Short mmCIF file of C-alpha atoms in Angstrom, two decimals:
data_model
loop_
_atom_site.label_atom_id
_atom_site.label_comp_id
_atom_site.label_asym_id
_atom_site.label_seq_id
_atom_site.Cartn_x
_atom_site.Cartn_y
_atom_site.Cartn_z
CA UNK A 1 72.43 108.18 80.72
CA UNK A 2 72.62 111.05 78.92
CA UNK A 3 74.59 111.02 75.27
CA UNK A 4 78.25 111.71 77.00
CA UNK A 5 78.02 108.97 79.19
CA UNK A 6 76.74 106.93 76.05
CA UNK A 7 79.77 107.85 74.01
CA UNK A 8 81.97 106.99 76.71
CA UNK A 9 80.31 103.65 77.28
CA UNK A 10 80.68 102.84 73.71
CA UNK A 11 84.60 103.81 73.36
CA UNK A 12 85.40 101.99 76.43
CA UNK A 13 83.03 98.40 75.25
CA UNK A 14 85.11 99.18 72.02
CA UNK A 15 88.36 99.49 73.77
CA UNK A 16 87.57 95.83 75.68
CA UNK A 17 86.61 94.22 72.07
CA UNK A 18 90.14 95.24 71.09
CA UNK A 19 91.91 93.58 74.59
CA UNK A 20 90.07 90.57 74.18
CA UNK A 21 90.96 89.39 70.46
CA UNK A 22 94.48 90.30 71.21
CA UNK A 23 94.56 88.26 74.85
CA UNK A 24 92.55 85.47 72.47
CA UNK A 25 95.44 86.38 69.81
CA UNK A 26 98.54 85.75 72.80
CA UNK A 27 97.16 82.80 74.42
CA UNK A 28 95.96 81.02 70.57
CA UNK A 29 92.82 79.66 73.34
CA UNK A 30 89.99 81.47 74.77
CA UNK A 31 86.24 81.91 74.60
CA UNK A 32 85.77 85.03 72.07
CA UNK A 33 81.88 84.77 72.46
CA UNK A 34 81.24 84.95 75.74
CA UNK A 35 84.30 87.82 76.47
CA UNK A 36 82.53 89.79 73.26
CA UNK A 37 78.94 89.51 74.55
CA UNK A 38 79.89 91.17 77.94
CA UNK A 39 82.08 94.13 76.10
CA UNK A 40 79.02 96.52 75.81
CA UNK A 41 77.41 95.78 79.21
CA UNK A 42 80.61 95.79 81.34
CA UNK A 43 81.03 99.25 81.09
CA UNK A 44 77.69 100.63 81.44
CA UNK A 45 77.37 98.29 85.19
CA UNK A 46 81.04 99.81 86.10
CA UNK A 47 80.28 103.36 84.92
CA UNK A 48 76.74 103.67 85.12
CA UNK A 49 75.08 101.28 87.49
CA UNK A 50 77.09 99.82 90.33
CA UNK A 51 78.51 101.57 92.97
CA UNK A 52 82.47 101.10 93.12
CA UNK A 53 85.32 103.86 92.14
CA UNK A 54 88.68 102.74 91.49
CA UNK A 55 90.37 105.32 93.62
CA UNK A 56 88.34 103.39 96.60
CA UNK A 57 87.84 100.33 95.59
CA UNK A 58 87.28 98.61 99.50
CA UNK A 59 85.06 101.65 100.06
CA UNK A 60 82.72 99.54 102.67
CA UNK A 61 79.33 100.75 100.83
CA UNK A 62 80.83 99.64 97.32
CA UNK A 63 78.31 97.03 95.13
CA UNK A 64 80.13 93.34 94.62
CA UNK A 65 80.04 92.16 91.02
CA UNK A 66 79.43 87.89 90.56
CA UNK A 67 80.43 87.13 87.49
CA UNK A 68 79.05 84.04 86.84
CA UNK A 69 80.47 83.41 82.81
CA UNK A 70 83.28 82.67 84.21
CA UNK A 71 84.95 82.51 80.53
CA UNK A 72 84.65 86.16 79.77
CA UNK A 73 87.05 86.68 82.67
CA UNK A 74 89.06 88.80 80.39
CA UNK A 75 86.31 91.33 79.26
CA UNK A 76 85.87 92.27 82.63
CA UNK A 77 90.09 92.28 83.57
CA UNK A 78 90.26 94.40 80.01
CA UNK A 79 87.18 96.74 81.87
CA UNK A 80 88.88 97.11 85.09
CA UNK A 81 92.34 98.10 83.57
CA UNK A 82 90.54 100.81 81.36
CA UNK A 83 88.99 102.34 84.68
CA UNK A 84 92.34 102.42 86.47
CA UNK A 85 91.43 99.82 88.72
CA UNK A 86 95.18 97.92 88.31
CA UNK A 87 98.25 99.47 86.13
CA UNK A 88 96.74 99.05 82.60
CA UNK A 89 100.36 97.37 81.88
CA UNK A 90 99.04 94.21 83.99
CA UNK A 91 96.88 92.98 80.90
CA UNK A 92 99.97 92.61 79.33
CA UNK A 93 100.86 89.40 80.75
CA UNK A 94 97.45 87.98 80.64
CA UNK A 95 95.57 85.67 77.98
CA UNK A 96 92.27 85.07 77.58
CA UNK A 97 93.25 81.43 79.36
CA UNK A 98 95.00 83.04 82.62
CA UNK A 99 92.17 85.20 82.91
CA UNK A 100 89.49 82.92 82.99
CA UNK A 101 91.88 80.91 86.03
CA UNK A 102 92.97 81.96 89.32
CA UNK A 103 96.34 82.41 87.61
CA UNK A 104 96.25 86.41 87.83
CA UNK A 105 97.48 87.04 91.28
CA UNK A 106 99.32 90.10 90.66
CA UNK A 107 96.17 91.97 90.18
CA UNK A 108 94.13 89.95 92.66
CA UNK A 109 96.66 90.55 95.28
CA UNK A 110 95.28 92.68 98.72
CA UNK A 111 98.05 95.16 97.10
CA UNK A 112 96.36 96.07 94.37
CA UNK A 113 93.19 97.96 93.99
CA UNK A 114 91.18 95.16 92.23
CA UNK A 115 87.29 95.62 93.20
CA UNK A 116 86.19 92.11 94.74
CA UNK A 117 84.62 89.99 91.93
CA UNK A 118 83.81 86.43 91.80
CA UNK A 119 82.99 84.48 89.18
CA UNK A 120 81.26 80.92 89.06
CA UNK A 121 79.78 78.24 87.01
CA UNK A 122 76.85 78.66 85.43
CA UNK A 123 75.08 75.68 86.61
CA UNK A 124 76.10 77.80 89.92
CA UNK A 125 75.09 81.07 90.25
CA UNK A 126 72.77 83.50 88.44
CA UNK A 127 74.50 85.63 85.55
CA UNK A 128 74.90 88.41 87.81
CA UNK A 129 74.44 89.61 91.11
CA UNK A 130 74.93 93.17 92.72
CA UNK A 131 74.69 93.61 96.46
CA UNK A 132 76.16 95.75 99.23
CA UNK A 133 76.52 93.69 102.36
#
């Protein structure tokens, strides 16, 4: 990574910091520590590591993300909106809560160009996964 890429990494983790206290903020609920502890590696996987692009986001060769904290759900919505994967405007209507749930539909929807992610318990699934199938 050289020190472009870095400074972009770090304005978009900072960026997802911001969306996260203020979904916290809406929704007066939400689990600021485990949203805040994903803000710096979020970008670097969706920028750096794993291969997806938000203009083809159901590219068949594109990496599938498992996110298994399933509490930081709105780190990685607040991630995806700064890339461009869904109208940035979506987040609006989201607190940390509704993004931890299944209620966020509009974004989910086959319309959309949300990347496939899952997320699971941790008793579950490993903290990660990246595959291509």
């Amino acid at each position: 990574m050289n020190s472009e890429d870095l400074k972009v990494c770090h304005e978009l983790a900072r960026k997802v910091r911001m969306h996260c206290l203020k979904m916290v903020h809406k929704g007066k609920s939400g689990h600021i520590g485990s949203m805040l502890s994903m803000a710096d590696i979020l970008p670097v996987l969706y920028t750096q590591v794993l291969n997806v692009d938000p203009k083809a986001p159901k590219k068949p060769d594109r990496d599938r993300f498992i996110l298994s904290k399933g509490h930081g759900g709105a780190a990685l919505l607040s991630t995806l909106a700064e890339l461009g994967y869904f109208p940035f405007e979506w987040l609006t209507n989201i607190t940390a809560t509704t993004a931890s749930s299944a209620d966020i539909s509009p974004i989910t929807s086959p319309a959309s160009n949300f990347p496939p992610v899952r997320s699971d318990t941790v008793s579950r699934s490993p903290a990660a996964w990246r595959w291509r199938p």
